[in-house]
mmCIF file of C-alpha atoms in Angstrom:
data_model
loop_
_atom_site.group_PDB
_atom_site.id
_atom_site.type_symbol
_atom_site.label_atom_id
_atom_site.label_comp_id
_atom_site.label_asym_id
_atom_site.label_seq_id
_atom_site.Cartn_x
_atom_site.Cartn_y
_atom_site.Cartn_z
ATOM 1 C CA MET I 1 0.000 0.000 0.000
ATOM 2 C CA LEU I 2 1.010 3.592 -0.666
ATOM 3 C CA ALA I 3 0.469 6.692 1.424
ATOM 4 C CA LEU I 4 0.514 10.386 0.606
ATOM 5 C CA ALA I 5 1.848 12.485 3.470
ATOM 6 C CA ASP I 6 1.021 16.170 3.087
ATOM 7 C CA CYS I 7 1.996 19.005 5.434
ATOM 8 C CA ASN I 8 -1.046 20.999 6.554
ATOM 9 C CA ASN I 9 -0.990 24.633 5.361
ATOM 10 C CA PHE I 10 2.776 24.213 5.087
ATOM 11 C CA TYR I 11 4.021 27.811 4.813
ATOM 12 C CA VAL I 12 1.717 28.901 7.631
ATOM 13 C CA SER I 13 2.778 25.921 9.757
ATOM 14 C CA CYS I 14 6.459 26.847 9.291
ATOM 15 C CA GLU I 15 5.761 30.326 10.638
ATOM 16 C CA ARG I 16 3.804 28.932 13.582
ATOM 17 C CA VAL I 17 6.591 26.567 14.645
ATOM 18 C CA PHE I 18 8.608 29.554 15.872
ATOM 19 C CA ARG I 19 5.608 31.709 16.798
ATOM 20 C CA PRO I 20 3.364 29.327 18.785
ATOM 21 C CA GLU I 21 1.136 32.224 19.858
ATOM 22 C CA LEU I 22 -0.183 32.223 16.270
ATOM 23 C CA GLU I 23 -1.884 28.853 16.792
ATOM 24 C CA ASN I 24 -5.641 29.192 16.118
ATOM 25 C CA GLN I 25 -5.043 32.733 14.784
ATOM 26 C CA PRO I 26 -5.706 33.768 11.151
ATOM 27 C CA VAL I 27 -2.432 33.806 9.177
ATOM 28 C CA VAL I 28 -1.604 34.393 5.510
ATOM 29 C CA VAL I 29 1.680 34.210 3.582
ATOM 30 C CA LEU I 30 2.369 36.427 0.574
ATOM 31 C CA SER I 31 4.053 35.750 -2.767
ATOM 32 C CA ASN I 32 7.208 37.367 -4.143
ATOM 33 C CA ASN I 33 7.314 41.137 -3.593
ATOM 34 C CA ASP I 34 4.368 40.790 -1.180
ATOM 35 C CA GLY I 35 2.005 40.645 -4.151
ATOM 36 C CA CYS I 36 -0.663 37.960 -3.610
ATOM 37 C CA ILE I 37 -1.838 35.556 -0.922
ATOM 38 C CA ILE I 38 -0.331 32.106 -1.539
ATOM 39 C CA ALA I 39 -1.006 30.342 1.786
ATOM 40 C CA ARG I 40 -3.776 30.595 4.374
ATOM 41 C CA SER I 41 -4.440 29.090 7.763
ATOM 42 C CA ASN I 42 -7.788 27.364 8.306
ATOM 43 C CA GLU I 43 -8.881 30.407 10.315
ATOM 44 C CA SER I 44 -8.135 32.698 7.345
ATOM 45 C CA LYS I 45 -10.075 30.401 5.031
ATOM 46 C CA ALA I 46 -13.048 30.554 7.419
ATOM 47 C CA LEU I 47 -12.955 34.361 7.219
ATOM 48 C CA GLY I 48 -13.461 34.126 3.443
ATOM 49 C CA ILE I 49 -10.033 35.444 2.465
ATOM 50 C CA PRO I 50 -9.529 34.246 -1.127
ATOM 51 C CA MET I 51 -6.474 32.333 -2.288
ATOM 52 C CA GLY I 52 -4.370 34.237 -4.807
ATOM 53 C CA ALA I 53 -5.980 37.582 -4.013
ATOM 54 C CA PRO I 54 -3.751 40.649 -4.602
ATOM 55 C CA VAL I 55 -2.936 42.131 -1.216
ATOM 56 C CA PHE I 56 -3.981 45.661 -2.165
ATOM 57 C CA LYS I 57 -7.503 44.397 -2.896
ATOM 58 C CA VAL I 58 -8.017 42.743 0.509
ATOM 59 C CA GLU I 59 -5.795 44.965 2.661
ATOM 60 C CA ASP I 60 -8.730 46.529 4.486
ATOM 61 C CA GLN I 61 -10.258 43.111 5.205
ATOM 62 C CA LEU I 62 -6.952 41.760 6.503
ATOM 63 C CA ARG I 63 -6.546 44.754 8.809
ATOM 64 C CA ARG I 64 -10.154 44.693 9.983
ATOM 65 C CA GLN I 65 -10.058 40.982 10.804
ATOM 66 C CA ARG I 66 -6.590 41.232 12.406
ATOM 67 C CA VAL I 67 -4.988 38.689 10.135
ATOM 68 C CA ASN I 68 -1.276 38.004 10.726
ATOM 69 C CA ILE I 69 0.597 38.634 7.471
ATOM 70 C CA PHE I 70 4.011 37.206 6.494
ATOM 71 C CA SER I 71 6.233 37.716 3.473
ATOM 72 C CA SER I 72 7.360 34.435 1.932
ATOM 73 C CA ASN I 73 10.531 33.041 3.517
ATOM 74 C CA TYR I 74 11.553 30.345 1.048
ATOM 75 C CA PRO I 75 14.941 29.456 2.621
ATOM 76 C CA LEU I 76 13.116 28.675 5.879
ATOM 77 C CA TYR I 77 10.388 26.676 4.124
ATOM 78 C CA GLY I 78 12.974 24.705 2.129
ATOM 79 C CA ASP I 79 14.924 23.832 5.254
ATOM 80 C CA MET I 80 11.801 22.779 7.163
ATOM 81 C CA SER I 81 10.777 20.658 4.179
ATOM 82 C CA ASP I 82 14.142 18.863 4.242
ATOM 83 C CA ARG I 83 13.636 18.112 7.940
ATOM 84 C CA VAL I 84 10.176 16.670 7.317
ATOM 85 C CA MET I 85 11.383 14.578 4.360
ATOM 86 C CA SER I 86 14.379 13.306 6.336
ATOM 87 C CA THR I 87 11.984 12.086 9.021
ATOM 88 C CA PHE I 88 9.955 10.251 6.367
ATOM 89 C CA GLU I 89 13.087 8.664 4.893
ATOM 90 C CA ALA I 90 14.233 7.464 8.307
ATOM 91 C CA SER I 91 10.826 5.911 9.027
ATOM 92 C CA VAL I 92 9.596 4.069 5.901
ATOM 93 C CA PRO I 93 11.315 1.884 3.260
ATOM 94 C CA HIS I 94 10.802 4.125 0.213
ATOM 95 C CA VAL I 95 9.942 7.827 -0.180
ATOM 96 C CA GLU I 96 9.173 9.876 -3.290
ATOM 97 C CA ARG I 97 9.508 13.600 -2.647
ATOM 98 C CA TYR I 98 6.630 14.916 -4.710
ATOM 99 C CA SER I 99 6.743 18.600 -3.769
ATOM 100 C CA ILE I 100 8.030 20.881 -1.019
ATOM 101 C CA ASP I 101 5.263 19.695 1.324
ATOM 102 C CA GLU I 102 4.162 16.307 -0.073
ATOM 103 C CA ALA I 103 5.685 12.848 -0.338
ATOM 104 C CA PHE I 104 4.470 9.424 -1.429
ATOM 105 C CA LEU I 105 5.468 6.670 0.992
ATOM 106 C CA GLU I 106 5.663 2.910 0.633
ATOM 107 C CA LEU I 107 4.274 1.357 3.819
ATOM 108 C CA SER I 108 5.712 -1.827 5.300
ATOM 109 C CA ALA I 109 2.657 -2.828 7.380
ATOM 110 C CA ARG I 110 0.536 -5.621 5.890
ATOM 111 C CA ASN I 111 -2.927 -5.043 7.411
ATOM 112 C CA GLU I 112 -5.083 -1.986 7.990
ATOM 113 C CA ALA I 113 -4.622 -1.853 11.763
ATOM 114 C CA GLU I 114 -0.837 -1.950 11.444
ATOM 115 C CA ARG I 115 -0.887 0.689 8.719
ATOM 116 C CA PHE I 116 -2.971 3.027 10.869
ATOM 117 C CA SER I 117 -0.575 2.529 13.756
ATOM 118 C CA GLU I 118 2.445 3.095 11.499
ATOM 119 C CA CYS I 119 1.029 6.313 10.051
ATOM 120 C CA ARG I 120 -0.131 7.721 13.362
ATOM 121 C CA ASP I 121 3.314 7.071 14.797
ATOM 122 C CA LEU I 122 4.795 8.842 11.789
ATOM 123 C CA ARG I 123 2.526 11.870 12.281
ATOM 124 C CA SER I 124 3.601 12.105 15.915
ATOM 125 C CA ARG I 125 7.269 11.709 14.994
ATOM 126 C CA VAL I 126 7.145 14.485 12.356
ATOM 127 C CA ARG I 127 5.348 16.817 14.776
ATOM 128 C CA ARG I 128 7.883 16.044 17.500
ATOM 129 C CA HIS I 129 10.928 16.454 15.229
ATOM 130 C CA THR I 130 9.792 19.508 13.239
ATOM 131 C CA GLY I 131 6.622 20.995 14.740
ATOM 132 C CA ILE I 132 4.805 20.568 11.393
ATOM 133 C CA PRO I 133 1.332 18.914 11.384
ATOM 134 C CA ILE I 134 0.706 16.445 8.543
ATOM 135 C CA SER I 135 -2.186 14.426 7.124
ATOM 136 C CA ILE I 136 -1.783 10.957 5.596
ATOM 137 C CA GLY I 137 -3.972 9.235 3.011
ATOM 138 C CA ILE I 138 -3.512 5.475 2.449
ATOM 139 C CA ALA I 139 -4.571 3.627 -0.706
ATOM 140 C CA PRO I 140 -3.359 1.068 -3.270
ATOM 141 C CA THR I 141 -2.647 3.779 -5.916
ATOM 142 C CA LYS I 142 -1.266 7.307 -5.979
ATOM 143 C CA THR I 143 -4.506 8.836 -7.276
ATOM 144 C CA LEU I 144 -6.562 7.204 -4.526
ATOM 145 C CA ALA I 145 -3.951 8.176 -1.925
ATOM 146 C CA LYS I 146 -4.472 11.805 -2.980
ATOM 147 C CA VAL I 147 -8.223 11.432 -2.492
ATOM 148 C CA ALA I 148 -7.704 9.764 0.880
ATOM 149 C CA ASN I 149 -5.394 12.567 1.974
ATOM 150 C CA HIS I 150 -7.990 15.229 1.113
ATOM 151 C CA HIS I 151 -10.567 13.278 3.114
ATOM 152 C CA ALA I 152 -8.221 13.070 6.113
ATOM 153 C CA LYS I 153 -7.740 16.861 6.033
ATOM 154 C CA ARG I 154 -11.430 17.668 5.748
ATOM 155 C CA HIS I 155 -12.620 15.315 8.475
ATOM 156 C CA PRO I 156 -10.937 15.946 11.848
ATOM 157 C CA ASP I 157 -12.540 12.796 13.253
ATOM 158 C CA CYS I 158 -10.069 10.788 11.113
ATOM 159 C CA GLY I 159 -7.233 11.919 13.352
ATOM 160 C CA GLY I 160 -5.176 12.941 10.328
ATOM 161 C CA VAL I 161 -5.032 9.422 8.825
ATOM 162 C CA PHE I 162 -7.510 7.813 6.425
ATOM 163 C CA GLU I 163 -7.309 4.622 4.377
ATOM 164 C CA LEU I 164 -9.204 4.138 1.123
ATOM 165 C CA GLY I 165 -8.838 0.399 0.688
ATOM 166 C CA ASP I 166 -12.303 -1.063 1.186
ATOM 167 C CA ALA I 167 -14.398 -0.969 -2.018
ATOM 168 C CA GLY I 168 -17.562 0.237 -0.288
ATOM 169 C CA LYS I 169 -15.758 3.027 1.525
ATOM 170 C CA ARG I 170 -13.950 3.929 -1.695
ATOM 171 C CA ASP I 171 -17.176 4.373 -3.675
ATOM 172 C CA GLU I 172 -18.696 6.506 -0.910
ATOM 173 C CA VAL I 173 -15.725 8.893 -0.823
ATOM 174 C CA LEU I 174 -15.335 9.035 -4.608
ATOM 175 C CA GLY I 175 -19.028 9.824 -4.948
ATOM 176 C CA ALA I 176 -18.538 12.865 -2.703
ATOM 177 C CA THR I 177 -15.452 14.067 -4.600
ATOM 178 C CA GLU I 178 -15.909 16.547 -7.434
ATOM 179 C CA VAL I 179 -14.164 15.396 -10.604
ATOM 180 C CA GLU I 180 -12.085 18.616 -10.761
ATOM 181 C CA GLU I 181 -10.557 17.785 -7.372
ATOM 182 C CA LEU I 182 -8.817 14.702 -8.739
ATOM 183 C CA TRP I 183 -5.060 14.647 -9.209
ATOM 184 C CA GLY I 184 -4.270 15.436 -12.851
ATOM 185 C CA ILE I 185 -7.728 16.764 -13.770
ATOM 186 C CA GLY I 186 -7.424 20.416 -14.748
ATOM 187 C CA ARG I 187 -10.136 23.006 -15.217
ATOM 188 C CA ARG I 188 -10.531 22.429 -18.954
ATOM 189 C CA THR I 189 -10.623 18.657 -18.565
ATOM 190 C CA GLY I 190 -13.182 19.060 -15.790
ATOM 191 C CA ILE I 191 -15.436 21.130 -18.061
ATOM 192 C CA LYS I 192 -15.187 18.525 -20.816
ATOM 193 C CA LEU I 193 -15.987 15.703 -18.384
ATOM 194 C CA ARG I 194 -19.018 17.526 -17.023
ATOM 195 C CA ARG I 195 -20.329 18.013 -20.536
ATOM 196 C CA ALA I 196 -20.161 14.243 -20.864
ATOM 197 C CA GLY I 197 -22.145 13.820 -17.634
ATOM 198 C CA ILE I 198 -19.152 12.930 -15.448
ATOM 199 C CA THR I 199 -19.332 15.148 -12.367
ATOM 200 C CA THR I 200 -17.751 13.077 -9.595
ATOM 201 C CA ALA I 201 -14.712 10.862 -9.171
ATOM 202 C CA LEU I 202 -17.060 7.872 -8.934
ATOM 203 C CA ASP I 203 -18.555 8.727 -12.335
ATOM 204 C CA LEU I 204 -15.063 8.792 -13.825
ATOM 205 C CA GLN I 205 -14.150 5.507 -12.161
ATOM 206 C CA ARG I 206 -17.136 3.852 -13.839
ATOM 207 C CA ALA I 207 -16.559 5.443 -17.252
ATOM 208 C CA ASP I 208 -15.668 3.341 -20.295
ATOM 209 C CA VAL I 209 -11.865 3.066 -20.417
ATOM 210 C CA SER I 210 -11.640 3.038 -24.218
ATOM 211 C CA TRP I 211 -13.758 6.210 -24.444
ATOM 212 C CA VAL I 212 -11.632 7.943 -21.812
ATOM 213 C CA ARG I 213 -8.440 6.992 -23.646
ATOM 214 C CA ARG I 214 -9.830 8.275 -26.924
ATOM 215 C CA GLU I 215 -11.023 11.586 -25.456
ATOM 216 C CA PHE I 216 -8.356 12.226 -22.791
ATOM 217 C CA THR I 217 -5.304 10.250 -23.969
ATOM 218 C CA VAL I 218 -3.452 7.583 -22.011
ATOM 219 C CA ASN I 219 -3.134 9.831 -18.944
ATOM 220 C CA GLY I 220 -6.901 9.951 -18.588
ATOM 221 C CA MET I 221 -7.059 6.167 -18.914
ATOM 222 C CA ARG I 222 -4.447 5.797 -16.163
ATOM 223 C CA THR I 223 -6.527 7.996 -13.868
ATOM 224 C CA VAL I 224 -9.559 5.745 -14.380
ATOM 225 C CA LEU I 225 -7.549 2.595 -13.702
ATOM 226 C CA GLU I 226 -5.959 4.137 -10.614
ATOM 227 C CA LEU I 227 -9.419 5.059 -9.305
ATOM 228 C CA ARG I 228 -10.306 1.368 -9.695
ATOM 229 C CA GLY I 229 -7.337 0.406 -7.529
ATOM 230 C CA GLU I 230 -4.979 -0.657 -10.349
ATOM 231 C CA PRO I 231 -1.537 0.997 -9.893
ATOM 232 C CA CYS I 232 -0.384 2.724 -13.083
ATOM 233 C CA ILE I 233 1.952 5.386 -11.675
ATOM 234 C CA GLU I 234 4.998 3.917 -9.989
ATOM 235 C CA LEU I 235 6.863 5.355 -7.041
ATOM 236 C CA GLU I 236 9.877 7.378 -8.212
ATOM 237 C CA MET I 237 12.828 6.733 -5.908
ATOM 238 C CA ALA I 238 14.829 9.573 -7.489
ATOM 239 C CA PRO I 239 13.378 12.676 -9.162
ATOM 240 C CA PRO I 240 13.873 12.731 -12.945
ATOM 241 C CA ALA I 241 16.641 14.994 -14.175
ATOM 242 C CA LYS I 242 15.440 18.412 -15.285
ATOM 243 C CA GLN I 243 15.694 19.241 -18.967
ATOM 244 C CA THR I 244 15.825 22.985 -18.300
ATOM 245 C CA ILE I 245 16.526 25.164 -15.264
ATOM 246 C CA CYS I 246 15.023 28.643 -14.937
ATOM 247 C CA SER I 247 15.703 31.369 -12.387
ATOM 248 C CA ALA I 248 13.748 34.600 -12.837
ATOM 249 C CA LYS I 249 12.163 37.127 -10.500
ATOM 250 C CA SER I 250 10.431 40.476 -10.496
ATOM 251 C CA PHE I 251 12.401 43.310 -8.937
ATOM 252 C CA GLY I 252 11.398 44.976 -5.687
ATOM 253 C CA GLN I 253 11.285 48.251 -7.634
ATOM 254 C CA LEU I 254 11.574 49.095 -11.307
ATOM 255 C CA ILE I 255 15.151 49.365 -12.622
ATOM 256 C CA GLN I 256 16.343 51.934 -15.165
ATOM 257 C CA GLU I 257 20.125 51.456 -14.947
ATOM 258 C CA TRP I 258 22.306 48.627 -16.181
ATOM 259 C CA ASP I 259 24.482 47.940 -13.105
ATOM 260 C CA PRO I 260 21.666 46.888 -10.722
ATOM 261 C CA LEU I 261 20.070 44.805 -13.480
ATOM 262 C CA ALA I 262 23.387 43.046 -14.150
ATOM 263 C CA SER I 263 23.745 42.416 -10.412
ATOM 264 C CA ALA I 264 20.266 40.866 -10.240
ATOM 265 C CA LEU I 265 20.965 38.782 -13.330
ATOM 266 C CA THR I 266 24.138 37.392 -11.766
ATOM 267 C CA ALA I 267 22.316 36.569 -8.531
ATOM 268 C CA TYR I 268 19.571 34.696 -10.409
ATOM 269 C CA LEU I 269 22.174 32.836 -12.452
ATOM 270 C CA THR I 270 23.923 31.818 -9.223
ATOM 271 C CA GLN I 271 20.720 30.122 -8.079
ATOM 272 C CA ALA I 272 20.315 28.356 -11.420
ATOM 273 C CA VAL I 273 23.908 27.074 -11.399
ATOM 274 C CA ASP I 274 23.439 25.818 -7.837
ATOM 275 C CA LYS I 275 20.525 23.660 -9.077
ATOM 276 C CA LEU I 276 22.575 22.594 -12.102
ATOM 277 C CA ARG I 277 25.457 21.341 -9.948
ATOM 278 C CA ARG I 278 23.139 19.554 -7.529
ATOM 279 C CA GLN I 279 21.853 17.656 -10.562
ATOM 280 C CA GLN I 280 25.454 16.850 -11.578
ATOM 281 C CA ALA I 281 24.796 18.389 -14.987
ATOM 282 C CA LEU I 282 26.335 20.807 -17.475
ATOM 283 C CA THR I 283 24.698 23.358 -19.762
ATOM 284 C CA SER I 284 25.701 24.400 -23.267
ATOM 285 C CA THR I 285 22.929 26.908 -24.058
ATOM 286 C CA MET I 286 21.598 29.814 -22.024
ATOM 287 C CA GLN I 287 18.767 32.247 -22.619
ATOM 288 C CA VAL I 288 19.037 35.611 -20.823
ATOM 289 C CA PHE I 289 16.126 38.051 -20.748
ATOM 290 C CA ALA I 290 14.657 41.169 -19.175
ATOM 291 C CA HIS I 291 11.428 43.098 -19.734
ATOM 292 C CA THR I 292 9.392 46.028 -18.548
ATOM 293 C CA ASN I 293 5.985 45.849 -16.872
ATOM 294 C CA ARG I 294 3.381 45.344 -19.600
ATOM 295 C CA HIS I 295 0.599 46.266 -17.167
ATOM 296 C CA ARG I 296 1.937 49.821 -16.888
ATOM 297 C CA ARG I 297 0.330 51.090 -20.039
ATOM 298 C CA ASP I 298 1.683 54.606 -19.659
ATOM 299 C CA ASP I 299 5.302 53.387 -19.585
ATOM 300 C CA PRO I 300 7.328 52.679 -22.741
ATOM 301 C CA GLN I 301 7.580 48.919 -23.235
ATOM 302 C CA HIS I 302 10.665 46.888 -24.034
ATOM 303 C CA ALA I 303 11.660 43.226 -23.849
ATOM 304 C CA CYS I 304 15.127 41.899 -24.644
ATOM 305 C CA SER I 305 16.377 38.334 -24.880
ATOM 306 C CA VAL I 306 19.511 36.639 -26.143
ATOM 307 C CA LEU I 307 20.372 32.968 -26.723
ATOM 308 C CA LEU I 308 23.993 32.021 -26.003
ATOM 309 C CA GLU I 309 25.750 28.789 -26.993
ATOM 310 C CA PHE I 310 29.080 27.484 -25.651
ATOM 311 C CA SER I 311 30.935 24.338 -24.612
ATOM 312 C CA PRO I 312 29.169 22.403 -21.813
ATOM 313 C CA THR I 313 30.035 23.912 -18.434
ATOM 314 C CA ASP I 314 28.815 24.595 -14.905
ATOM 315 C CA TYR I 315 31.451 27.228 -14.089
ATOM 316 C CA LEU I 316 29.582 30.184 -12.594
ATOM 317 C CA PRO I 317 32.094 32.996 -13.297
ATOM 318 C CA GLU I 318 32.225 32.108 -16.995
ATOM 319 C CA LEU I 319 28.446 31.784 -17.285
ATOM 320 C CA ALA I 320 27.966 35.111 -15.476
ATOM 321 C CA ARG I 321 30.414 36.832 -17.830
ATOM 322 C CA ARG I 322 28.599 35.480 -20.878
ATOM 323 C CA ALA I 323 25.151 36.388 -19.510
ATOM 324 C CA VAL I 324 26.061 39.981 -18.669
ATOM 325 C CA GLN I 325 28.005 40.607 -21.873
ATOM 326 C CA GLY I 326 25.315 38.933 -23.962
ATOM 327 C CA LEU I 327 22.386 41.013 -22.686
ATOM 328 C CA ARG I 328 24.202 44.361 -22.329
ATOM 329 C CA PRO I 329 23.892 45.439 -26.018
ATOM 330 C CA HIS I 330 20.112 44.877 -25.901
ATOM 331 C CA PHE I 331 19.528 46.894 -22.715
ATOM 332 C CA ARG I 332 17.964 50.352 -23.122
ATOM 333 C CA GLU I 333 18.835 53.037 -20.583
ATOM 334 C CA GLY I 334 15.805 54.814 -19.129
ATOM 335 C CA MET I 335 13.377 51.925 -19.644
ATOM 336 C CA ARG I 336 11.718 50.790 -16.404
ATOM 337 C CA TYR I 337 12.552 47.085 -16.239
ATOM 338 C CA GLN I 338 10.404 44.910 -13.988
ATOM 339 C CA LYS I 339 11.878 41.419 -14.356
ATOM 340 C CA ALA I 340 14.965 39.526 -15.520
ATOM 341 C CA GLY I 341 16.081 35.926 -15.583
ATOM 342 C CA VAL I 342 18.096 33.109 -17.097
ATOM 343 C CA LEU I 343 17.100 29.773 -18.605
ATOM 344 C CA LEU I 344 19.711 26.993 -18.794
ATOM 345 C CA LEU I 345 19.141 24.645 -21.737
ATOM 346 C CA GLU I 346 20.708 21.594 -23.402
ATOM 347 C CA LEU I 347 21.536 19.961 -20.065
ATOM 348 C CA ILE I 348 23.714 16.840 -20.047
ATOM 349 C CA PRO I 349 25.133 14.729 -17.181
ATOM 350 C CA ARG I 350 28.666 15.715 -16.164
ATOM 351 C CA SER I 351 29.766 12.164 -16.919
ATOM 352 C CA GLN I 352 28.871 12.706 -20.599
ATOM 353 C CA ARG I 353 31.070 15.753 -21.120
ATOM 354 C CA VAL I 354 32.875 15.408 -24.456
ATOM 355 C CA GLY I 355 36.224 17.163 -24.507
ATOM 356 C CA HIS I 356 37.459 19.324 -27.365
ATOM 357 C CA LEU I 357 40.945 19.442 -28.810
ATOM 358 C CA TRP I 358 41.435 22.989 -27.467
ATOM 359 C CA ASP I 359 40.177 22.207 -23.931
ATOM 360 C CA ASP I 360 42.703 22.738 -21.130
ATOM 361 C CA PRO I 361 42.284 19.838 -18.631
ATOM 362 C CA GLU I 362 44.122 21.735 -15.910
ATOM 363 C CA GLN I 363 41.854 24.747 -16.341
ATOM 364 C CA LEU I 364 38.746 22.559 -16.114
ATOM 365 C CA GLU I 365 40.066 20.998 -12.883
ATOM 366 C CA LYS I 366 40.712 24.458 -11.407
ATOM 367 C CA GLN I 367 37.223 25.601 -12.324
ATOM 368 C CA ASP I 368 35.676 22.553 -10.664
ATOM 369 C CA ALA I 369 37.844 23.129 -7.576
ATOM 370 C CA VAL I 370 36.651 26.748 -7.321
ATOM 371 C CA MET I 371 33.004 25.703 -7.554
ATOM 372 C CA SER I 372 33.504 22.926 -4.990
ATOM 373 C CA VAL I 373 35.058 25.365 -2.510
ATOM 374 C CA MET I 374 32.156 27.816 -2.981
ATOM 375 C CA GLU I 375 29.668 25.014 -2.344
ATOM 376 C CA ARG I 376 31.438 23.795 0.806
ATOM 377 C CA VAL I 377 31.706 27.295 2.268
ATOM 378 C CA ASN I 378 28.077 28.136 1.559
ATOM 379 C CA ARG I 379 26.897 24.776 2.874
ATOM 380 C CA ARG I 380 28.855 25.311 6.075
ATOM 381 C CA TRP I 381 28.218 29.007 6.696
ATOM 382 C CA GLY I 382 24.993 29.724 4.839
ATOM 383 C CA ARG I 383 23.842 30.724 1.366
ATOM 384 C CA ARG I 384 25.758 33.535 -0.360
ATOM 385 C CA THR I 385 28.549 33.572 2.228
ATOM 386 C CA LEU I 386 30.946 33.198 -0.698
ATOM 387 C CA ASN I 387 29.565 34.760 -3.849
ATOM 388 C CA LEU I 388 30.465 36.680 -6.986
ATOM 389 C CA ALA I 389 31.054 40.346 -6.200
ATOM 390 C CA SER I 390 28.687 41.364 -8.991
ATOM 391 C CA ALA I 391 25.805 39.441 -7.379
ATOM 392 C CA GLN I 392 25.587 41.430 -4.161
ATOM 393 C CA ASP I 393 22.088 42.372 -3.027
ATOM 394 C CA THR I 394 20.970 45.958 -3.453
ATOM 395 C CA GLN I 395 17.766 47.677 -2.445
ATOM 396 C CA GLN I 396 17.230 48.535 -6.094
ATOM 397 C CA TRP I 397 16.346 44.995 -7.147
ATOM 398 C CA CYS I 398 15.847 42.839 -4.036
ATOM 399 C CA MET I 399 12.321 41.536 -3.547
ATOM 400 C CA ARG I 400 10.012 43.423 -1.219
ATOM 401 C CA GLN I 401 9.743 41.345 1.948
ATOM 402 C CA ASN I 402 8.552 43.861 4.480
ATOM 403 C CA ARG I 403 6.945 41.179 6.648
ATOM 404 C CA ARG I 404 9.539 38.398 6.385
ATOM 405 C CA SER I 405 10.118 36.305 9.483
ATOM 406 C CA PRO I 406 13.709 35.644 10.619
ATOM 407 C CA GLY I 407 15.737 32.819 9.100
ATOM 408 C CA TYR I 408 15.292 30.757 12.247
ATOM 409 C CA THR I 409 17.173 27.748 10.872
ATOM 410 C CA THR I 410 19.016 29.203 7.871
ATOM 411 C CA CYS I 411 20.887 32.300 9.092
ATOM 412 C CA TRP I 412 23.390 32.325 11.957
ATOM 413 C CA SER I 413 22.515 35.880 12.999
ATOM 414 C CA GLU I 414 18.780 35.078 13.150
ATOM 415 C CA ILE I 415 18.826 31.780 15.056
ATOM 416 C CA PRO I 416 16.537 31.996 18.137
ATOM 417 C CA VAL I 417 18.344 32.581 21.427
ATOM 418 C CA ALA I 418 17.099 31.166 24.730
ATOM 419 C CA HIS I 419 17.882 33.225 27.840
ATOM 420 C CA ALA I 420 18.108 31.525 31.237
ATOM 421 C CA GLY I 421 16.080 33.332 33.859
#
């Protein structure tokens, strides 16, 4: 049997771990540059605060209802996620990290009573180790495990764990599940299914497989089979290698000069190369871009992009030089740029690097040594401890994070201090 373990209101829960007085209080977390609401506590949901709402549209409501507001703190959330996933990996035979707050687990227990005991112990262990509450859905397939997890979250009487193994229980829950709520069913697919008279997950489970395959391809057929308890989507022990890596962000304020834009570009590239090296890959093509804010109709508009090709590499200083020099001729002084980024393409494993006649082996070794030292220093002392000088943060392009919580577990200067009375 499989289980889907999902952290409850993950970003909000991370904030509450270090601010326990926020328990049972309405809390929301904002997107980049404090733009939109991307996470809500159950109390905020009960107040009718919409997901994805721009902050400026609901600011009065948030103030009136005394909602606690946080800027997104992704380094903290990433670290807390690693702690949760490490607890999973130390507790069950196989774990597939599905997202920052979800994982599919392979359970070792053979009967329902043992599985319930195993999962409840796991919930307690995660809460004890990290402070994060989780819900667990148990089922023979991934799609059903997703459904079971949603049921566990919506029904407190389940105690955070629900199994969808029994056929009678399965039909009852699927009959109460809207078809759009199923894993892999998007809005457009949901509309098409409803036109065909399929409104619930149970309707889809009972649909003709050949018709579903014809109308919704093999993925739709797999969903139907999974709803019937036939596993079609295997557990992935290791995430598949990425084919592209993108790092792009909107600036905290509009930029009109080249130097701050080049600094931001280098910082974003640093993040992309960090992901590239963690994947043990090299890139031989890079797209670099920047553009103004198309929603500001009164401002002159401009978008620039350049595609650069080179020998496969993961050497940050060389990539940064190429990115900055490549985009500079296309930059227009005086334009109010809103966003910039890089896209690494044509990724290959490091082991498949093909040398050229003019390659200098000693130079390649030195480059790898430099990158390895940067990684060790930053792993030991924190992100950006050792960085390219051109990538230093400035108020001109850093994201607005006026309500960011401290880096409780990711920054030495912000670690909580306990004082003995």
